Amino acid sequence: MDRRVRRTRRILGEALMELIVEQGYERTTVQDVLDRADVGRSTFYAHFRDKDALLMAGFEEMAAQLRADLAAMAPGVPPEPGRPVLALFQHAYREQAVYTALFGRRGGPAFRRRLHELVAALLREHLAPHMAAARSDLPVDAVVEFATGAALGLLVWWVDGGFREAPRRMALMYQRLAAPGIGGAVGAPGLAPGLARG
């Protein structure tokens, strides 16, 4: 991706985030983004198919960090449920105004649905090999849905509460709450809270 492309994508992303904070996601149109960014319609559609795609492009950094964290956890080694979601909480903490707008009453269901899909896909990549190594009899999709729902439920609670806890504290909470369930799924019900050591 050359410098001009990166700059255009960054300008569009920043415009969308500003508009989400000001007027909510659902009320924001592609035309609003074009006006704010001073970019032509053909340029926008050369990069993104719609505003949902533009929104999710802003979460690539978080997804990359999640993938890196997950790749470092080898199958057969008890997973630490809090580590994969730490990047999610860190991202939300850095972008508090955006998450408040997206999860608040002006937020859009498209964002929540896409974030759910992203986190679920990453957790599936992580948990499936662990469950296979443990010969778990539980459906991978059920365990992934449990882990994803718990992470996003805590995220919404945290955002609604004004980000009173630190991201690492949120990841520790998630680990303490989710570890028994995920540990049972991979045959390691006594999962230790590894984040507390790191």
Coordinates of C-alpha atoms in Angstrom, one line a residue:
M1 CA 0.0 0.0 0.0
D2 CA 1.7 3.2 -1.1
R3 CA 1.7 6.5 0.9
R4 CA -1.2 8.1 -0.9
V5 CA -3.4 5.1 -0.4
R6 CA -2.6 5.0 3.3
R7 CA -3.2 8.7 3.6
T8 CA -6.6 8.5 1.9
R9 CA -7.7 5.5 4.0
R10 CA -6.5 7.3 7.2
I11 CA -8.4 10.5 6.3
L12 CA -11.6 8.6 5.6
G13 CA -11.3 6.6 8.8
E14 CA -10.7 9.7 10.9
A15 CA -13.7 11.5 9.3
L16 CA -16.0 8.5 10.0
M17 CA -14.8 8.3 13.7
E18 CA -15.4 12.1 14.2
L19 CA -18.9 11.8 12.7
I20 CA -19.8 8.7 14.8
V21 CA -18.9 10.7 18.0
E22 CA -20.9 13.8 16.8
Q23 CA -24.1 12.2 15.4
G24 CA -24.0 8.4 15.8
Y25 CA -23.2 5.7 13.4
E26 CA -26.6 5.1 11.9
R27 CA -27.2 8.7 11.0
T28 CA -23.8 9.0 9.4
T29 CA -23.8 8.5 5.6
V30 CA -21.1 7.9 3.1
Q31 CA -21.8 11.4 1.8
D32 CA -21.2 12.8 5.3
V33 CA -17.8 11.1 5.3
L34 CA -16.9 12.4 1.8
D35 CA -17.8 15.9 2.8
R36 CA -15.8 15.8 6.1
A37 CA -12.8 14.2 4.4
D38 CA -13.0 16.2 1.2
V39 CA -12.7 13.1 -0.9
G40 CA -14.6 12.1 -4.0
R41 CA -17.1 9.4 -4.2
S42 CA -15.1 7.3 -6.7
T43 CA -12.1 7.5 -4.5
F44 CA -14.1 6.2 -1.5
Y45 CA -15.4 3.3 -3.5
A46 CA -12.0 2.5 -4.8
H47 CA -11.1 1.6 -1.2
F48 CA -14.2 0.6 0.6
R49 CA -17.5 -1.0 -0.5
D50 CA -19.6 0.9 2.2
K51 CA -19.3 2.6 5.6
D52 CA -19.3 -0.8 7.4
A53 CA -16.1 -1.8 5.6
L54 CA -14.5 1.6 6.4
L55 CA -15.4 1.2 10.1
M56 CA -14.0 -2.3 10.3
A57 CA -10.8 -1.2 8.5
G58 CA -10.1 0.9 11.6
F59 CA -9.9 -2.3 13.7
E60 CA -7.2 -4.0 11.7
E61 CA -4.6 -3.0 14.2
M62 CA -6.5 -4.6 17.0
A63 CA -7.1 -7.7 14.9
A64 CA -3.4 -8.0 14.1
Q65 CA -2.5 -7.8 17.8
L66 CA -5.1 -10.4 18.6
R67 CA -3.8 -12.7 15.9
A68 CA -0.2 -12.2 17.2
D69 CA -1.3 -13.0 20.8
L70 CA -3.2 -16.1 19.7
A71 CA -0.3 -17.4 17.5
A72 CA 2.0 -17.3 20.5
M73 CA -0.2 -19.8 22.3
A74 CA 0.6 -23.4 21.2
P75 CA -2.0 -26.1 21.2
G76 CA -1.7 -28.5 24.1
V77 CA -0.6 -25.6 26.4
P78 CA -3.4 -24.4 28.6
P79 CA -4.8 -21.2 27.0
E80 CA -5.0 -18.0 29.0
P81 CA -8.4 -16.6 28.0
G82 CA -7.5 -13.1 29.1
R83 CA -4.6 -12.7 26.8
P84 CA -6.5 -12.8 23.5
V85 CA -9.0 -10.2 24.6
L86 CA -6.4 -7.8 26.1
A87 CA -5.8 -6.2 22.7
L88 CA -9.6 -5.6 22.4
F89 CA -9.8 -3.8 25.8
Q90 CA -6.6 -1.8 25.0
H91 CA -8.1 -0.7 21.6
A92 CA -11.4 0.3 23.3
Y93 CA -9.5 2.3 25.9
R94 CA -7.5 4.2 23.3
E95 CA -10.7 5.0 21.3
Q96 CA -13.0 5.7 24.2
A97 CA -15.1 8.3 22.4
V98 CA -15.7 6.0 19.4
Y99 CA -16.6 3.0 21.5
T100 CA -18.9 5.1 23.7
A101 CA -20.7 6.3 20.5
L102 CA -20.8 2.8 18.9
F103 CA -22.0 1.0 22.0
G104 CA -24.3 3.8 23.3
R105 CA -27.8 4.5 22.2
R106 CA -26.5 6.2 19.0
G107 CA -24.4 3.2 18.2
G108 CA -25.1 0.9 15.2
P109 CA -25.9 -2.8 15.3
A110 CA -23.7 -3.3 12.3
F111 CA -20.6 -2.5 14.4
R112 CA -21.6 -4.8 17.2
R113 CA -22.3 -7.6 14.7
R114 CA -19.0 -7.2 12.9
L115 CA -17.0 -6.9 16.1
H116 CA -18.7 -10.1 17.3
E117 CA -17.7 -11.8 14.0
L118 CA -14.1 -10.6 14.2
V119 CA -13.6 -11.6 17.8
A120 CA -15.3 -15.0 17.3
A121 CA -13.2 -15.7 14.2
L122 CA -10.0 -15.0 16.1
L123 CA -11.0 -17.0 19.1
R124 CA -12.0 -19.9 16.9
E125 CA -8.5 -19.9 15.3
H126 CA -7.1 -20.1 18.8
L127 CA -9.5 -22.5 20.5
A128 CA -10.0 -25.1 17.8
P129 CA -6.5 -26.5 18.0
H130 CA -6.5 -26.5 21.8
M131 CA -9.8 -28.4 21.8
A132 CA -8.6 -30.9 19.1
A133 CA -5.5 -31.5 21.2
A134 CA -7.6 -32.1 24.3
R135 CA -10.1 -34.3 22.3
S136 CA -12.9 -32.2 23.6
D137 CA -16.4 -33.5 23.1
L138 CA -17.9 -29.9 23.1
P139 CA -18.7 -28.2 19.8
V140 CA -16.0 -25.6 19.0
D141 CA -18.7 -23.1 17.9
A142 CA -20.5 -23.3 21.2
V143 CA -17.2 -22.7 23.1
V144 CA -16.4 -19.8 20.8
E145 CA -19.8 -18.2 21.2
F146 CA -19.5 -18.5 25.0
A147 CA -16.0 -16.9 25.0
T148 CA -17.0 -14.1 22.5
G149 CA -20.3 -13.3 24.3
A150 CA -18.4 -13.0 27.6
A151 CA -15.8 -10.7 26.2
L152 CA -18.3 -8.4 24.5
G153 CA -20.6 -8.4 27.4
L154 CA -17.8 -7.2 29.7
L155 CA -16.8 -4.7 27.0
V156 CA -20.3 -3.2 27.0
W157 CA -20.4 -3.1 30.8
W158 CA -17.0 -1.4 30.8
V159 CA -18.0 1.2 28.2
D160 CA -21.3 2.0 29.9
G161 CA -19.4 2.5 33.2
G162 CA -17.1 5.1 31.7
F163 CA -13.9 2.9 31.4
R164 CA -13.4 3.0 35.2
E165 CA -11.1 0.0 35.1
A166 CA -7.7 -0.3 33.3
P167 CA -7.6 -2.6 30.2
R168 CA -5.4 -5.1 31.9
R169 CA -7.8 -5.3 34.9
M170 CA -10.6 -6.0 32.4
A171 CA -8.6 -8.8 30.8
L172 CA -8.0 -10.2 34.3
M173 CA -11.7 -10.1 35.1
Y174 CA -12.5 -11.8 31.8
Q175 CA -9.9 -14.5 32.5
R176 CA -11.2 -15.2 36.0
L177 CA -14.8 -15.4 34.8
A178 CA -14.2 -17.3 31.5
A179 CA -11.2 -19.6 32.5
P180 CA -13.4 -22.3 34.2
G181 CA -15.6 -22.6 31.2
I182 CA -12.9 -22.6 28.6
G183 CA -10.6 -24.7 30.8
G184 CA -13.4 -27.3 31.0
A185 CA -13.7 -27.3 27.2
V186 CA -10.0 -28.0 26.6
G187 CA -9.7 -30.5 29.5
A188 CA -7.9 -28.1 31.8
P189 CA -10.5 -27.0 34.4
G190 CA -7.9 -25.6 36.8
L191 CA -6.6 -23.0 34.4
A192 CA -4.3 -20.6 36.3
P193 CA -4.8 -16.9 35.9
G194 CA -1.6 -16.4 33.8
L195 CA -2.1 -12.7 33.2
A196 CA -1.5 -12.1 36.8
R197 CA 2.0 -13.5 36.4
G198 CA 2.7 -11.4 33.3

